[in-house]
Short mmCIF file of N, CA and C in Angstrom, two decimals:
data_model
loop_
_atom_site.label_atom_id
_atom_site.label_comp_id
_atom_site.label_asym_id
_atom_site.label_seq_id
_atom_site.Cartn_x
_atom_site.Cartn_y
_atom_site.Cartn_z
N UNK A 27 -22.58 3.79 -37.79
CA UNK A 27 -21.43 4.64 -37.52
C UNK A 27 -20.31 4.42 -38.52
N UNK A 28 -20.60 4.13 -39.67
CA UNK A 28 -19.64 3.46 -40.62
C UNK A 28 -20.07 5.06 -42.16
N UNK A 29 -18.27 5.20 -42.16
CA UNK A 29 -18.76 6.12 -43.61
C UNK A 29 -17.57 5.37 -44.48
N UNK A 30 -17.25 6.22 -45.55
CA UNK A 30 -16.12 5.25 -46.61
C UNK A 30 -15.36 5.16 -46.33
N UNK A 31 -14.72 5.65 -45.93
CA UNK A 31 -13.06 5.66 -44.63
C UNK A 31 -12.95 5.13 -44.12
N UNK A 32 -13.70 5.48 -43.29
CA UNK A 32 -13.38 4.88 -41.88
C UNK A 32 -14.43 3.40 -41.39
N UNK A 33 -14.04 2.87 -40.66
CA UNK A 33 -14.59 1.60 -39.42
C UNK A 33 -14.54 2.47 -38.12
N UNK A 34 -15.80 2.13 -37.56
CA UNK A 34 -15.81 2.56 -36.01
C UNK A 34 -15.78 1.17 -35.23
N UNK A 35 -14.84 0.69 -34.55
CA UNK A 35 -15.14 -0.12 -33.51
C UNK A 35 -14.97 0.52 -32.16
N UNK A 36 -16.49 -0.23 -31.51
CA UNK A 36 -16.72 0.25 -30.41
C UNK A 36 -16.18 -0.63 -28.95
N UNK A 37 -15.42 -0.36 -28.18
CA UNK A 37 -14.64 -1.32 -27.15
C UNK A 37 -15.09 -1.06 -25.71
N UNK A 38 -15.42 -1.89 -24.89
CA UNK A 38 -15.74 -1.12 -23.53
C UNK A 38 -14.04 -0.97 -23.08
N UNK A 39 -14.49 0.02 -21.74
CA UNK A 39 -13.15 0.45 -21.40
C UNK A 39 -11.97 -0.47 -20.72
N UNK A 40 -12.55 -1.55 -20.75
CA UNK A 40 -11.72 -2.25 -19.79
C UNK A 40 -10.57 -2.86 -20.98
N UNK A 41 -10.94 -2.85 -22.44
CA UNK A 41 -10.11 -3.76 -23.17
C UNK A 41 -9.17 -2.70 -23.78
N UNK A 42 -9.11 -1.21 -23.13
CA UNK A 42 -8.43 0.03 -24.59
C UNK A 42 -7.66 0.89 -23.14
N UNK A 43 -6.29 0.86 -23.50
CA UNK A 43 -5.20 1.37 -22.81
C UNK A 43 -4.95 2.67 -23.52
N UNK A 44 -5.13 4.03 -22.71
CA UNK A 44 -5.05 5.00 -23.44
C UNK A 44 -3.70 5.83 -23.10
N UNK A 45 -3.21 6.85 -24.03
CA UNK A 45 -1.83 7.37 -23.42
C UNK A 45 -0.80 6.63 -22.52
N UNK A 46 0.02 5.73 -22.92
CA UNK A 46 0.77 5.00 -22.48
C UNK A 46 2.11 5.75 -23.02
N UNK A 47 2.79 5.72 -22.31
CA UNK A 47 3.79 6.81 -22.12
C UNK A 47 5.21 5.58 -22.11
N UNK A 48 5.96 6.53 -23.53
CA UNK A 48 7.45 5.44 -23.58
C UNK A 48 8.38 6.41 -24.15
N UNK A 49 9.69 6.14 -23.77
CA UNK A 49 10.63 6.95 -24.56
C UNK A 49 11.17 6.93 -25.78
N UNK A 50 11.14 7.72 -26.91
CA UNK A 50 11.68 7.33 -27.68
C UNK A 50 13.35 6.47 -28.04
N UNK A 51 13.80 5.45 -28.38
CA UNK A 51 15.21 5.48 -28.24
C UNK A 51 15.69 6.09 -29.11
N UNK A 52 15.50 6.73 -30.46
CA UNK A 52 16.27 7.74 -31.01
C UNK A 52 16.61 9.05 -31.19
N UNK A 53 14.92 9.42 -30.37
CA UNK A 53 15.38 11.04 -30.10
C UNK A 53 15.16 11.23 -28.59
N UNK A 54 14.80 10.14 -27.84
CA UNK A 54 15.01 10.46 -26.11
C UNK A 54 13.81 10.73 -25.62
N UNK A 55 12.86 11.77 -26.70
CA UNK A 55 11.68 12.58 -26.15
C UNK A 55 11.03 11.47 -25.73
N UNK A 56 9.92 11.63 -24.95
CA UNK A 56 8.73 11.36 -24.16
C UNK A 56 7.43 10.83 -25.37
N UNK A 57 6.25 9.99 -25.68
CA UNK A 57 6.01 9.63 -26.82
C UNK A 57 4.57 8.94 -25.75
N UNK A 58 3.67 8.68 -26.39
CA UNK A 58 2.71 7.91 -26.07
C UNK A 58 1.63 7.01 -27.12
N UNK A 59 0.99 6.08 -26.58
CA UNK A 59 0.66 5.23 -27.75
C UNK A 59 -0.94 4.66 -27.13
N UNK A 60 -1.31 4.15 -27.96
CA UNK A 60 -2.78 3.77 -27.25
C UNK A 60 -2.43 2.50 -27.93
N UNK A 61 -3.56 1.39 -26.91
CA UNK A 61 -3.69 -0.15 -26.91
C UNK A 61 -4.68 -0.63 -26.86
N UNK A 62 -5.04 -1.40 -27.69
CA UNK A 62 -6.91 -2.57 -27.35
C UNK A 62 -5.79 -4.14 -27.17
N UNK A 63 -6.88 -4.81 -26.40
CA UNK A 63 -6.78 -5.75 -26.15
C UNK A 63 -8.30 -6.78 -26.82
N UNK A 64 -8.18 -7.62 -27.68
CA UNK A 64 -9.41 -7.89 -28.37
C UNK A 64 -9.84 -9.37 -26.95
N UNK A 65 -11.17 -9.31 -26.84
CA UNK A 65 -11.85 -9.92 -25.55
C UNK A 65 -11.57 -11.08 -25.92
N UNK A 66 -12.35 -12.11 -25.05
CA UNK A 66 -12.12 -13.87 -25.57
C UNK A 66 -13.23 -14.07 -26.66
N UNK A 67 -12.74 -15.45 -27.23
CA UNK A 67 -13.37 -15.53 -28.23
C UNK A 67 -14.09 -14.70 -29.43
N UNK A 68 -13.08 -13.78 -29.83
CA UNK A 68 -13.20 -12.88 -30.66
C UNK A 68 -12.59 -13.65 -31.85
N UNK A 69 -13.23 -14.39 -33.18
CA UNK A 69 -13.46 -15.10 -34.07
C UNK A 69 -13.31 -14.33 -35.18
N UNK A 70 -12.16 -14.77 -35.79
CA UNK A 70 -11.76 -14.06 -37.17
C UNK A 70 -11.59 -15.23 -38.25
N UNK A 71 -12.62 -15.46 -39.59
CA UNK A 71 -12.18 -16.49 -40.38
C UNK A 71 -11.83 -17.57 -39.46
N UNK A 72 -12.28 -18.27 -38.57
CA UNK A 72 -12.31 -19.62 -38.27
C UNK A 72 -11.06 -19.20 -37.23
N UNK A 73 -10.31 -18.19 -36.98
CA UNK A 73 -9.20 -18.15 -35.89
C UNK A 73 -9.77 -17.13 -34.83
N UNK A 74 -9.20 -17.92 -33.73
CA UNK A 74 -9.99 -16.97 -32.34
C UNK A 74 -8.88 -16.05 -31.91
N UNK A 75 -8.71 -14.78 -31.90
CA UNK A 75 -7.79 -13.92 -31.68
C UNK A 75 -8.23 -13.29 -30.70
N UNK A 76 -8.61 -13.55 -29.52
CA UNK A 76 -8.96 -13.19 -28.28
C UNK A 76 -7.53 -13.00 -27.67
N UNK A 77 -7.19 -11.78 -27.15
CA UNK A 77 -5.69 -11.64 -26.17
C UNK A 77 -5.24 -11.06 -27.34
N UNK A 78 -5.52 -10.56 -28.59
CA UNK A 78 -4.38 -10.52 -29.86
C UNK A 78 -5.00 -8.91 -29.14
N UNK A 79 -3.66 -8.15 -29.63
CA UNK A 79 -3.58 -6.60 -29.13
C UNK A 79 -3.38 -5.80 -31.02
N UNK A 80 -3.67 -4.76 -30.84
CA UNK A 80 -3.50 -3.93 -31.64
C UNK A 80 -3.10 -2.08 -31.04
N UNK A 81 -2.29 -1.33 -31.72
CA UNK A 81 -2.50 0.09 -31.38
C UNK A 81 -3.10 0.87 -32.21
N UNK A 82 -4.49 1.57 -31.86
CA UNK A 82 -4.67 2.67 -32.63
C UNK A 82 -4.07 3.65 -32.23
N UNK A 83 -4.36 4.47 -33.62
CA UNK A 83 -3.56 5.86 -33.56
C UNK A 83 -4.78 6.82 -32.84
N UNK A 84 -6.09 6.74 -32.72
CA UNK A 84 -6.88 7.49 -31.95
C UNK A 84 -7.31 6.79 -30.81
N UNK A 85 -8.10 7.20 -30.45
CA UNK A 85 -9.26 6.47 -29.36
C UNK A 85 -9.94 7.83 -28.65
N UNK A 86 -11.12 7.72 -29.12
CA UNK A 86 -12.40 9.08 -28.38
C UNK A 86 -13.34 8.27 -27.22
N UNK A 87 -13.99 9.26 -26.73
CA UNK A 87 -15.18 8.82 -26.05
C UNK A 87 -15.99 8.30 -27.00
N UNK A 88 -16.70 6.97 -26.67
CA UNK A 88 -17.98 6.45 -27.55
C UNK A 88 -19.66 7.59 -27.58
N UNK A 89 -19.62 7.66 -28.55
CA UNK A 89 -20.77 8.93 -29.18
C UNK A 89 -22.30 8.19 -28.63
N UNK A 90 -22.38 6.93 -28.27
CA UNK A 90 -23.41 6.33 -28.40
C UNK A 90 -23.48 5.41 -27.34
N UNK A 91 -22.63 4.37 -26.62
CA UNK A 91 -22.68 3.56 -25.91
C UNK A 91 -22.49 4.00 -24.37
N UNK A 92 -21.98 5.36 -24.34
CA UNK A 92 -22.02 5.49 -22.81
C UNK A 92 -20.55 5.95 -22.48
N UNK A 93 -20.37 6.83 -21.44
CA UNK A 93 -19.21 6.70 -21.18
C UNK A 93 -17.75 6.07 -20.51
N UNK A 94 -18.53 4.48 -20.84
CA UNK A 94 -17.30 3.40 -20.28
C UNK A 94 -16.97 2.54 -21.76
N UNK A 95 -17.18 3.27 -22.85
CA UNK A 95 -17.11 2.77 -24.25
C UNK A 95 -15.91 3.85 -24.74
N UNK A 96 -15.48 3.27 -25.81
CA UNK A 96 -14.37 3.93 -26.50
C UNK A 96 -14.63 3.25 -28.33
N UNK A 97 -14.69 4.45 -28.67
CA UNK A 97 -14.93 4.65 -30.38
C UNK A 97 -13.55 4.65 -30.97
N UNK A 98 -13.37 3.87 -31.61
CA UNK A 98 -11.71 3.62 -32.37
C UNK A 98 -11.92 3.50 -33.60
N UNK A 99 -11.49 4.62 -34.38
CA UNK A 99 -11.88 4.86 -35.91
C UNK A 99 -10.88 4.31 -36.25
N UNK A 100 -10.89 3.64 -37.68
CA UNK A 100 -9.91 2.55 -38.11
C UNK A 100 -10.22 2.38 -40.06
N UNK A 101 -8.97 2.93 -40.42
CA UNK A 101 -9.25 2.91 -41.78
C UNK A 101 -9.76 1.98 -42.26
N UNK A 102 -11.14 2.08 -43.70
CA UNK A 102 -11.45 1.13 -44.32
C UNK A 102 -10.46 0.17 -45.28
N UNK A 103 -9.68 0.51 -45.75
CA UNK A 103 -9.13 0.62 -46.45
C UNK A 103 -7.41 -0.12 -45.70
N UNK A 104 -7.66 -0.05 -44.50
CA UNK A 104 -5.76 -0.46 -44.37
C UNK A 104 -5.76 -1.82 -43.03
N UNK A 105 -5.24 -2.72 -43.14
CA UNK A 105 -5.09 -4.18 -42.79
C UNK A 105 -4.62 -3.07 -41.11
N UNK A 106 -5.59 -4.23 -40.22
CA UNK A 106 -5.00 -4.07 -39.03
C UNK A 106 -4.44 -5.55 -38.31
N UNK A 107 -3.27 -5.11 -37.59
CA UNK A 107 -2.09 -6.26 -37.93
C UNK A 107 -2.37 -6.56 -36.13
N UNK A 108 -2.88 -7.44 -35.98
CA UNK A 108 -3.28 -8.06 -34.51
C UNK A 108 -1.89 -8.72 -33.83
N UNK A 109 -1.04 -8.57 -32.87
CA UNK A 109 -0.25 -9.57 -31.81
C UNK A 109 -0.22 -10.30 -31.14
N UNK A 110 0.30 -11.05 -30.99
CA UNK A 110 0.21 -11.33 -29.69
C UNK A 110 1.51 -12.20 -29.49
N UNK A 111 1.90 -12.62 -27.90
CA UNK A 111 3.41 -13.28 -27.65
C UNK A 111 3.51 -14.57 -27.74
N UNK A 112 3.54 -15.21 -28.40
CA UNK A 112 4.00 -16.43 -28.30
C UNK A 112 4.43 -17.62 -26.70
N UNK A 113 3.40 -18.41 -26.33
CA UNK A 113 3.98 -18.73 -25.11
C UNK A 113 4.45 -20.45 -25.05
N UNK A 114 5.45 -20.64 -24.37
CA UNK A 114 5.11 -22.16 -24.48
C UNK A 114 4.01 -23.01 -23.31
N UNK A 115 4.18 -24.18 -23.74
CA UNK A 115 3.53 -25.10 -22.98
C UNK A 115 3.68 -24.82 -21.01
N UNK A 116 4.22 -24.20 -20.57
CA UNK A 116 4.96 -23.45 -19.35
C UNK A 116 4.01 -22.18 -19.05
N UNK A 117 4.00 -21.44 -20.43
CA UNK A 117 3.07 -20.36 -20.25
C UNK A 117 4.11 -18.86 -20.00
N UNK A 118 5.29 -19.40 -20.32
CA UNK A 118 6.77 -18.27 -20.59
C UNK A 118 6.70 -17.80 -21.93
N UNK A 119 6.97 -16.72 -22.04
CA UNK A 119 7.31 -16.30 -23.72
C UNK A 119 8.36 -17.01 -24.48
N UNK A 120 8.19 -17.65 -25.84
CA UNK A 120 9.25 -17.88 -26.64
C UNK A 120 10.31 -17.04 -27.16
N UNK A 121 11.41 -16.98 -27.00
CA UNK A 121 12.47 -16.11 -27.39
C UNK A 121 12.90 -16.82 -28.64
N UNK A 122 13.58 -16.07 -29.11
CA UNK A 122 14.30 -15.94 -30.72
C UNK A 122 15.77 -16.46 -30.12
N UNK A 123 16.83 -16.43 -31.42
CA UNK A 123 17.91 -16.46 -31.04
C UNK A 123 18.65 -15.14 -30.56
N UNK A 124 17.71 -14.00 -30.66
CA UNK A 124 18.24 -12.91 -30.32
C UNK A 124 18.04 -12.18 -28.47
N UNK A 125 16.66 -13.04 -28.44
CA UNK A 125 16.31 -13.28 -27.19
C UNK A 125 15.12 -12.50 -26.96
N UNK A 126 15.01 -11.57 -28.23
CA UNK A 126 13.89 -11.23 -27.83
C UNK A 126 12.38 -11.88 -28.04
N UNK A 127 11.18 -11.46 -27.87
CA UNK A 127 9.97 -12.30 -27.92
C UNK A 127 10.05 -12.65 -29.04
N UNK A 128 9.21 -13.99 -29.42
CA UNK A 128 8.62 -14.23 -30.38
C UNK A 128 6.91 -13.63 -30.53
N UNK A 129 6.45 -12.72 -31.63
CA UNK A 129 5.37 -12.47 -31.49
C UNK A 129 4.72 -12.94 -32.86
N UNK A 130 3.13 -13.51 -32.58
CA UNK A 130 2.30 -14.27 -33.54
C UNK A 130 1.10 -13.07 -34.49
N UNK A 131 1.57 -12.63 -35.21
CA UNK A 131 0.97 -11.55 -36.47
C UNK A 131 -0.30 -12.13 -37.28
N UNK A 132 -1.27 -11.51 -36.75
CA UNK A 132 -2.36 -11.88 -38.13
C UNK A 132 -2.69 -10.70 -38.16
N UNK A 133 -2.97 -10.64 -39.78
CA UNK A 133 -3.25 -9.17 -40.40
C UNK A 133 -5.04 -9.20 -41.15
N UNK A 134 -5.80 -8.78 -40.15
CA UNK A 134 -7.29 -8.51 -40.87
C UNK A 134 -7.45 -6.79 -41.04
N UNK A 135 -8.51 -6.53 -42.31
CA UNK A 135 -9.10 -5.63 -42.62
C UNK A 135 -10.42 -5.28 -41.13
N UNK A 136 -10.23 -3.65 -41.41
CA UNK A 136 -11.52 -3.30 -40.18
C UNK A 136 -12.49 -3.78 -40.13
N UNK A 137 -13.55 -3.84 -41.26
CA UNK A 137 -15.02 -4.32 -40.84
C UNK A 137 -14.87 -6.13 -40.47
N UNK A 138 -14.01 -6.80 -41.22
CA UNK A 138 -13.90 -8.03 -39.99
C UNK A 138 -13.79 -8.18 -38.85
N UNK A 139 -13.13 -7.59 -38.80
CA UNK A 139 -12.52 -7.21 -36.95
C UNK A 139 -14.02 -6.71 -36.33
N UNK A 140 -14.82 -5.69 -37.33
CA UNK A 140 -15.65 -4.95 -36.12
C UNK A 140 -16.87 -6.23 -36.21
N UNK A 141 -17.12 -6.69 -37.41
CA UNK A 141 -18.43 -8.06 -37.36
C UNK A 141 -17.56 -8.87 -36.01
N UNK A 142 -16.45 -9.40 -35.94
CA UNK A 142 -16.23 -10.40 -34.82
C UNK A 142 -16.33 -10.05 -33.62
N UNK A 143 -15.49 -8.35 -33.57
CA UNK A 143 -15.92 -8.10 -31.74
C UNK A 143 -17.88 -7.60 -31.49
N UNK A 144 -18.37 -7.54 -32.48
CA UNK A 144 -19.87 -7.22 -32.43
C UNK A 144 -20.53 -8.76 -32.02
N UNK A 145 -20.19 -9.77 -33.06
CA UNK A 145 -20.52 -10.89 -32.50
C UNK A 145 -20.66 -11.71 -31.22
N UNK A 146 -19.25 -11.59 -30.75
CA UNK A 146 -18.78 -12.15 -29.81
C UNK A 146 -19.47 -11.50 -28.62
N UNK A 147 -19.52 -10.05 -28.73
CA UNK A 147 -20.48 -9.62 -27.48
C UNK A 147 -21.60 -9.60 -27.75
N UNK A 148 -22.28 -9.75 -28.96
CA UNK A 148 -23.64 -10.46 -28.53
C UNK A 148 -23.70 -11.64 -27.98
N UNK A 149 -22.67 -12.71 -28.26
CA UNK A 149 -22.73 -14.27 -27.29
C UNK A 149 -22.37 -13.67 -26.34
N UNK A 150 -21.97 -12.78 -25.95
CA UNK A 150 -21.66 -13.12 -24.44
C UNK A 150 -22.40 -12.37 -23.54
N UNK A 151 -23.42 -11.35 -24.23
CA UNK A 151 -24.82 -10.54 -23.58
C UNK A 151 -25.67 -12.14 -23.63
N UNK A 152 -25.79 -12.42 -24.67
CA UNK A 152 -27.08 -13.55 -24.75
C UNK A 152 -26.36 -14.42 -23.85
N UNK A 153 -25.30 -14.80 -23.24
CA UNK A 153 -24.77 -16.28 -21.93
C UNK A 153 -25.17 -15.60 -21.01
N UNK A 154 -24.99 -14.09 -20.83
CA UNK A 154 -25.21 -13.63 -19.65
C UNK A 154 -27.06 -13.78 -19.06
N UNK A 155 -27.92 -13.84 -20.52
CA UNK A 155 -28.83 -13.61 -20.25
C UNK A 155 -29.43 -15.06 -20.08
N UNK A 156 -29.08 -16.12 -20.25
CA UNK A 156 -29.03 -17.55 -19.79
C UNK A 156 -28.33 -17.67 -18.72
N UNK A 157 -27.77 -17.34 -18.02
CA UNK A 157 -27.28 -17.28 -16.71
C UNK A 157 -28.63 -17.06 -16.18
N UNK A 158 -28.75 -15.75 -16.05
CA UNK A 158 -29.83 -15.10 -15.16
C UNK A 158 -31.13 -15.35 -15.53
N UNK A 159 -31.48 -16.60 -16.52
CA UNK A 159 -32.51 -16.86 -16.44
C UNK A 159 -32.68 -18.23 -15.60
N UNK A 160 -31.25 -19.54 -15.70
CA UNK A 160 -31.40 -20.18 -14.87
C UNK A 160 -31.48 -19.88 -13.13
N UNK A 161 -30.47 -18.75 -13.12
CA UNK A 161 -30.63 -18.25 -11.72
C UNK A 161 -32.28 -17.86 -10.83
N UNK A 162 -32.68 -17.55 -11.91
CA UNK A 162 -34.41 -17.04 -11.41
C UNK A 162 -34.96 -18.22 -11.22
N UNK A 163 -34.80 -19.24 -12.46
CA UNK A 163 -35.60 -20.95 -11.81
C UNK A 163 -35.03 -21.21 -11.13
N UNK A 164 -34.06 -21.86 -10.98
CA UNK A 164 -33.21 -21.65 -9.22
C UNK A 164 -33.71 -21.54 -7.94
N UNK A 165 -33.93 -19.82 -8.29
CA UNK A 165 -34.23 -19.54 -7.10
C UNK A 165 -35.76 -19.49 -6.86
N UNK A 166 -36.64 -19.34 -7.73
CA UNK A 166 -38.11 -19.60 -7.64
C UNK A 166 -38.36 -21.68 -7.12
N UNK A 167 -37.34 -22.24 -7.70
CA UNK A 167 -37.46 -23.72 -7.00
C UNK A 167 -37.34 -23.39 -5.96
N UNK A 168 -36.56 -23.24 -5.46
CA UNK A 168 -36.06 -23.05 -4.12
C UNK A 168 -37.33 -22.50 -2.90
N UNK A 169 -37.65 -21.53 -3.38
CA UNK A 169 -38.53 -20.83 -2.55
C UNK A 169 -39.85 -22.00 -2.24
N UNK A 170 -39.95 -22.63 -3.55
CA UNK A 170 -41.15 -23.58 -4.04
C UNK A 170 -41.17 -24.73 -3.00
N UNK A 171 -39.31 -25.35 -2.96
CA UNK A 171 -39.35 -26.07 -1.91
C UNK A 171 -39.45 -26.14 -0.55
N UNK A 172 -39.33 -24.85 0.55
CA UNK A 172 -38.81 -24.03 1.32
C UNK A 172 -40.58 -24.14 1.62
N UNK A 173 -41.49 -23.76 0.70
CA UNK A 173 -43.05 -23.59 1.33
C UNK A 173 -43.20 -24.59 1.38
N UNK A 174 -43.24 -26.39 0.48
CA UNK A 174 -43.70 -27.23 0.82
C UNK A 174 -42.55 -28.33 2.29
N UNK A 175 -41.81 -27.72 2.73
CA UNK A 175 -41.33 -28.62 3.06
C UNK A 175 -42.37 -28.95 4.21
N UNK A 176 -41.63 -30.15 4.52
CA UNK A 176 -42.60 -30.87 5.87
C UNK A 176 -42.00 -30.43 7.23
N UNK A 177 -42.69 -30.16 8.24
CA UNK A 177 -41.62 -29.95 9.47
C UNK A 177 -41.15 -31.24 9.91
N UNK A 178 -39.84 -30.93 10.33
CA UNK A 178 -39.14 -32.38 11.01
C UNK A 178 -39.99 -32.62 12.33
N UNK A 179 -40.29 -33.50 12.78
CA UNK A 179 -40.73 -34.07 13.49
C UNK A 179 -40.12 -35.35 14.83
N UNK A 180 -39.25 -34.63 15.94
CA UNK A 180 -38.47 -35.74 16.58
C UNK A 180 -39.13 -36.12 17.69
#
């Protein structure tokens, strides 16, 4: 899904905030913006930017993954600048002297971004699929023990 332009990253729906609605403060009008939220352990150059947010300027239905996916075309060509708030040891936002947030900026190019969130959800399809394979020995012990047990006897 990649041409010279553009990067497609593909997001399920739970991480992409669409039409979010704010006022402008200089002309008053009404304005809306779209939001991703990048998942955990989303690994950029040795830094984990999981919680780091970005806004695209689009967001479509995904062409391919289903319709709880969202396709976010993203120039080849132009640095996407990741956020996130700064918290302390408390887990409160850091303020400035001005009072407003302190926010933490890393700036990656698209196809990094799309190799790390591709990665990361393959680890986390493949944990899921180690889950549910211990769960089946598990529960096949179980059953295993359940036929041999002995009856109690008082």
């Amino acid at each position: 899904m990649e041409d010279k332009k553009h990067v497609y990253l593909t997001m399920h729906e739970k991480f992409v905030r669409e039409d979010i609605s704010y006022i402008d403060q200089r002309t008053g009008e009404e304005k809306t913006f779209n939001s991703v939220t990048l998942p955990k352990n989303t690994v950029i150059d040795g830094v984990d930017v999981g919680y780091y947010q970005f806004s695209p300027l689009f967001v479509n239905p995904s062409r391919f993954k289903g319709e709880h996916f969202r396709d976010i075309p993203l120039l080849a060509e132009r640095e996407v600048w990741l956020t996130r708030t700064q918290l302390d040891e408390n887990g409160d936002p850091v303020k400035d002297e001005g009072g407003k947030g302190v926010k933490d900026t890393v700036k990656v190019m698209p196809a990094a971004l799309k190799e790390a969130v591709d990665k990361g959800r393959k680890e986390f399809l493949a944990s899921l699929d180690e889950k549910a394979k211990e769960a089946r020995e598990a529960s096949q012990n179980q059953d295993r023990e359940a036929r041999h047990a002995e009856p109690a006897v008082r």
